[in-house]
PDB file of C-alpha atoms in Angstrom:
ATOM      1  CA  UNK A 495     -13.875   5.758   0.936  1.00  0.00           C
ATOM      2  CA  UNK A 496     -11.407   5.636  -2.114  1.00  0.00           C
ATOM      3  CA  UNK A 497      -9.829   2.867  -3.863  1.00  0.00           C
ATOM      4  CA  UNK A 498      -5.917   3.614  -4.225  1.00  0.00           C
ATOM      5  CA  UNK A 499      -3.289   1.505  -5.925  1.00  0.00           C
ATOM      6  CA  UNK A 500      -1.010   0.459  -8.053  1.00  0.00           C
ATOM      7  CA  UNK A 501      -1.925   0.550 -11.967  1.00  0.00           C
ATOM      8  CA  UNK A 502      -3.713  -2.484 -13.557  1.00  0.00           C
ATOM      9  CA  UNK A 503      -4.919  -4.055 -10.157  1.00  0.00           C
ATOM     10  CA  UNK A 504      -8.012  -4.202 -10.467  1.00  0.00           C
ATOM     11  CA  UNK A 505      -9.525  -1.002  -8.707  1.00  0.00           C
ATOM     12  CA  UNK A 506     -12.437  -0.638 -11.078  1.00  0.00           C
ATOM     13  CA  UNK A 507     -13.102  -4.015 -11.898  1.00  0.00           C
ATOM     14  CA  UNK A 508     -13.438  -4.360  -7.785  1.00  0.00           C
ATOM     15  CA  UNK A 509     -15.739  -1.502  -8.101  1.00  0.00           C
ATOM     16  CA  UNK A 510     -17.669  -2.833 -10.591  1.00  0.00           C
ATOM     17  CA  UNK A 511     -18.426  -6.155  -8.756  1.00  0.00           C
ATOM     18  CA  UNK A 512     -19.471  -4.085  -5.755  1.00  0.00           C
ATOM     19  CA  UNK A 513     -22.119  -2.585  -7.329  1.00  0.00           C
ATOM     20  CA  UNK A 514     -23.963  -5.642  -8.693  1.00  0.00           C
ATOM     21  CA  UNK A 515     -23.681  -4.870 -12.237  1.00  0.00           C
ATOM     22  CA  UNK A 516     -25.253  -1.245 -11.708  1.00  0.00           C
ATOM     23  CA  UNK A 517     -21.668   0.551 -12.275  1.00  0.00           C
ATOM     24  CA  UNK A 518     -19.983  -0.493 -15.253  1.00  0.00           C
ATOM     25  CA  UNK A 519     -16.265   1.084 -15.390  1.00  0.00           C
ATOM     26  CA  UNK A 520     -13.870   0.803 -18.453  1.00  0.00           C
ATOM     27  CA  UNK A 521     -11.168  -1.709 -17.556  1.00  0.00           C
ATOM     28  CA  UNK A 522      -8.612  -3.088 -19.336  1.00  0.00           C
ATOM     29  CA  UNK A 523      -7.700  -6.321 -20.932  1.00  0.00           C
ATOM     30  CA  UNK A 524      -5.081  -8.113 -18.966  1.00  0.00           C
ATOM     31  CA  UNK A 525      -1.683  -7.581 -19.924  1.00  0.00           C
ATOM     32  CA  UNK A 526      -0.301 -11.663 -20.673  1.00  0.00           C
ATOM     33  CA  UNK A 527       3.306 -10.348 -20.439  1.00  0.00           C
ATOM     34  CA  UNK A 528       2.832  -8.845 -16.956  1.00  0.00           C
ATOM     35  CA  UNK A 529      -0.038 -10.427 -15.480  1.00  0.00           C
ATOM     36  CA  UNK A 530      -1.600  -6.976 -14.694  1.00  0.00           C
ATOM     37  CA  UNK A 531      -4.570  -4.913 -16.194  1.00  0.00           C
ATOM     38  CA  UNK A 532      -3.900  -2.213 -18.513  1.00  0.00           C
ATOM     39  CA  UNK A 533      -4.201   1.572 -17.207  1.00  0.00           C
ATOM     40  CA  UNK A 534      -7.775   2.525 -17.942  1.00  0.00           C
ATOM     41  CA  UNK A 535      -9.013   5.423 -15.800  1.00  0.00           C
ATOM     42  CA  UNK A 536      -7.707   8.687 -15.838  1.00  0.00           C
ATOM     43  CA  UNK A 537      -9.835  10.773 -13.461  1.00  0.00           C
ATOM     44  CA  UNK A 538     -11.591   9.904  -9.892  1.00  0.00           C
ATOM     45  CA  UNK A 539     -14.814   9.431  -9.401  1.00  0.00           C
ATOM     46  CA  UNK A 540     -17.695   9.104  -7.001  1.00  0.00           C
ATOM     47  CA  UNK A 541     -20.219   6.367  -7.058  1.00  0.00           C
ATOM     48  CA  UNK A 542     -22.974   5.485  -4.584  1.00  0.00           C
ATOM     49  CA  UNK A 543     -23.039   2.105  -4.015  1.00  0.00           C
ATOM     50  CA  UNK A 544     -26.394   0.321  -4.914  1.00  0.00           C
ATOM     51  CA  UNK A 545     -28.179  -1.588  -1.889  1.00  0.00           C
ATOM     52  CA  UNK A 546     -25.644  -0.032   0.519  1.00  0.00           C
ATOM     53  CA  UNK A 547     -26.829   3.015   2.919  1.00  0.00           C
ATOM     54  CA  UNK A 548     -27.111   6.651   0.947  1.00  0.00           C
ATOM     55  CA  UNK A 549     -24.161   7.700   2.539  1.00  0.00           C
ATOM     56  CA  UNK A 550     -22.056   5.009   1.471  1.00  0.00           C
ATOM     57  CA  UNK A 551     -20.098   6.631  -1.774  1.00  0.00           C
ATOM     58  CA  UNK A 552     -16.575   5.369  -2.989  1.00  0.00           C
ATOM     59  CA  UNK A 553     -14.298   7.205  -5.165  1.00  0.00           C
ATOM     60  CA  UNK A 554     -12.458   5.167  -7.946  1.00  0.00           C
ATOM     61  CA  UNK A 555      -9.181   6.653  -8.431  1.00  0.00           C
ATOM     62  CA  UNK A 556      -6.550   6.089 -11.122  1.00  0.00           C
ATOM     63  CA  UNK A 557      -3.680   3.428 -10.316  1.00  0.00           C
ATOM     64  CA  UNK A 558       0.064   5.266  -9.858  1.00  0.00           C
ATOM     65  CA  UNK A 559       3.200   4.112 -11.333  1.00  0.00           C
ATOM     66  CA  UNK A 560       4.691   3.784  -8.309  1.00  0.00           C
ATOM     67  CA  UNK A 561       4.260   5.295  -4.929  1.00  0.00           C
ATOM     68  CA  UNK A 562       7.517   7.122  -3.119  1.00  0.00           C
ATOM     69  CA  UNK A 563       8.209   9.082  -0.240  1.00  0.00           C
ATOM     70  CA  UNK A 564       9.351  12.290  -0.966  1.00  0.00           C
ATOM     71  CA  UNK A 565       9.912  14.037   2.780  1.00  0.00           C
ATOM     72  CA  UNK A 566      11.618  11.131   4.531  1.00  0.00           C
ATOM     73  CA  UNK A 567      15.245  10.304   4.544  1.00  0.00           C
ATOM     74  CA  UNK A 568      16.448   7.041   3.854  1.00  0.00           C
ATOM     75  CA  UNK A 569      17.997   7.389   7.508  1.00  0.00           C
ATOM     76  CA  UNK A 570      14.891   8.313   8.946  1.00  0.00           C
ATOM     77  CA  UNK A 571      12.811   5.452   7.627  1.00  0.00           C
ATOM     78  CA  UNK A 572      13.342   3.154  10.380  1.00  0.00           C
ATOM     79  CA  UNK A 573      11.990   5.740  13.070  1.00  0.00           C
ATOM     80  CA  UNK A 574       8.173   5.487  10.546  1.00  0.00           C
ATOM     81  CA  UNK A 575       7.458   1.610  11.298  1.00  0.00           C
ATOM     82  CA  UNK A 576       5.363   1.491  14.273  1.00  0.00           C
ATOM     83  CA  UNK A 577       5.668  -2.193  15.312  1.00  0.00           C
ATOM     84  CA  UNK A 578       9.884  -1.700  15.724  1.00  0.00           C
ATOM     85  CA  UNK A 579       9.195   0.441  18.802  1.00  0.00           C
ATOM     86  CA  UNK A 580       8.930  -1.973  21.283  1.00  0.00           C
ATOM     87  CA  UNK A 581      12.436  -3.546  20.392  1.00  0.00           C
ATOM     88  CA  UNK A 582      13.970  -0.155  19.174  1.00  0.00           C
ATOM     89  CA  UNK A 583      15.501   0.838  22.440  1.00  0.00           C
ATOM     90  CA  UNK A 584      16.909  -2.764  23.006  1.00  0.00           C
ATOM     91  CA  UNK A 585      19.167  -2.339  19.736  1.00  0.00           C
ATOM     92  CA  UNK A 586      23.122  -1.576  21.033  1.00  0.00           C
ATOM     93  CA  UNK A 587      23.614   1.074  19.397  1.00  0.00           C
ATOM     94  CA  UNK A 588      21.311   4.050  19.338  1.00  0.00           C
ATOM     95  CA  UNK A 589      21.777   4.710  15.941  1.00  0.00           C
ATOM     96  CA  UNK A 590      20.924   1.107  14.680  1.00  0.00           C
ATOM     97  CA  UNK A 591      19.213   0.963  11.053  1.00  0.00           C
ATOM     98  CA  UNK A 592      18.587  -2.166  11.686  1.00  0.00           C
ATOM     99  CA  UNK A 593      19.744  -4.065   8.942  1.00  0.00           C
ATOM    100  CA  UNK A 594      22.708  -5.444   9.290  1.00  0.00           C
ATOM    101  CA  UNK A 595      24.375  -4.161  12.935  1.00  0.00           C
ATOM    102  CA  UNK A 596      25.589  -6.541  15.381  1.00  0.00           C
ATOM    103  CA  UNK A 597      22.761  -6.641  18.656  1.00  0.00           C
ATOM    104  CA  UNK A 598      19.872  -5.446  16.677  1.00  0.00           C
ATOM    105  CA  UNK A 599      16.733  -6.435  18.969  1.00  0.00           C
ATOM    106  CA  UNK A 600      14.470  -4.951  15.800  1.00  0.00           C
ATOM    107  CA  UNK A 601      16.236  -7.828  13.270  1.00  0.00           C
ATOM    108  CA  UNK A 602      16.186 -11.004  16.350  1.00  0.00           C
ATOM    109  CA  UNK A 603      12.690  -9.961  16.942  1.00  0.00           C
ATOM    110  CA  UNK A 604      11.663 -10.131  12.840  1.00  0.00           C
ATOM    111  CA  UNK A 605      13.886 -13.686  13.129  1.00  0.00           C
ATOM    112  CA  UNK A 606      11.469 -14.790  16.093  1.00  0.00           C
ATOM    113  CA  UNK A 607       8.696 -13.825  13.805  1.00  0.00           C
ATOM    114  CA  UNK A 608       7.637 -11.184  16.213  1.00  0.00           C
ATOM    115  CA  UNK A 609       7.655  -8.865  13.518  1.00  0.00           C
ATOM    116  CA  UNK A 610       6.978  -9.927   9.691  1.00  0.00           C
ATOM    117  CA  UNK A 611      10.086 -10.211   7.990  1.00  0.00           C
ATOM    118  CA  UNK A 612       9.337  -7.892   5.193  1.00  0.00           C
ATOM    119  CA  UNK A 613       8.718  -4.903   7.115  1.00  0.00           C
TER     120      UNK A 613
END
């Protein structure tokens, strides 16, 4: 398994607490002005977990910026989230983005809370 995230979220420190004080990562002190860690590791790497199965290794990774999608157009987005399926073909019109078009079944169905809001 691998931890992967955003900078300063904790990723080692979670790691660290896993492993009942036997794997002690760098982290960083916690930034007051933005409430996150600082950026500490700059490699990945493997750790067996102590009092887990042999087999049982996670890899600590180093947090990203920010995470983007680099082979998917902005038009093409909607067709990637799996729970608007069911309500996709419902929509009016067939090229509904689904955010602001008149008899969008994806947007009554987030309203209805059939499908969390953010998504």
């Amino acid at each position: 398994s691998i931890l992967i995230g955003n900078s300063g979220v904790g990723k080692s420190h979670l790691l660290n607490a896993l492993s009942q004080g036997k794997i002690q990562l760098r982290v960083g002190e916690i930034s007051q002005r933005f409430r996150l860690g600082k950026h500490t590791t700059t490699t990945s790497t493997l750790h067996r977990l102590p009092g887990v199965a042999e087999e049982f290794r996670l890899i600590d990774s180093p947090g990203a910026r920010r995470f983007s999608i680099w082979d998917v157009e902005a038009s093409d987005l909607k067709h990637h989230f799996v729970e608007f399926q069911p309500y996709v073909k419902q929509c009016k019109y067939a090229n509904c983005n689904h955010l602001k078009e008149p008899a969008c079944a994806v947007r009554a169905a987030a309203e209805a809370d059939e499908i969390p809001m953010e998504r």
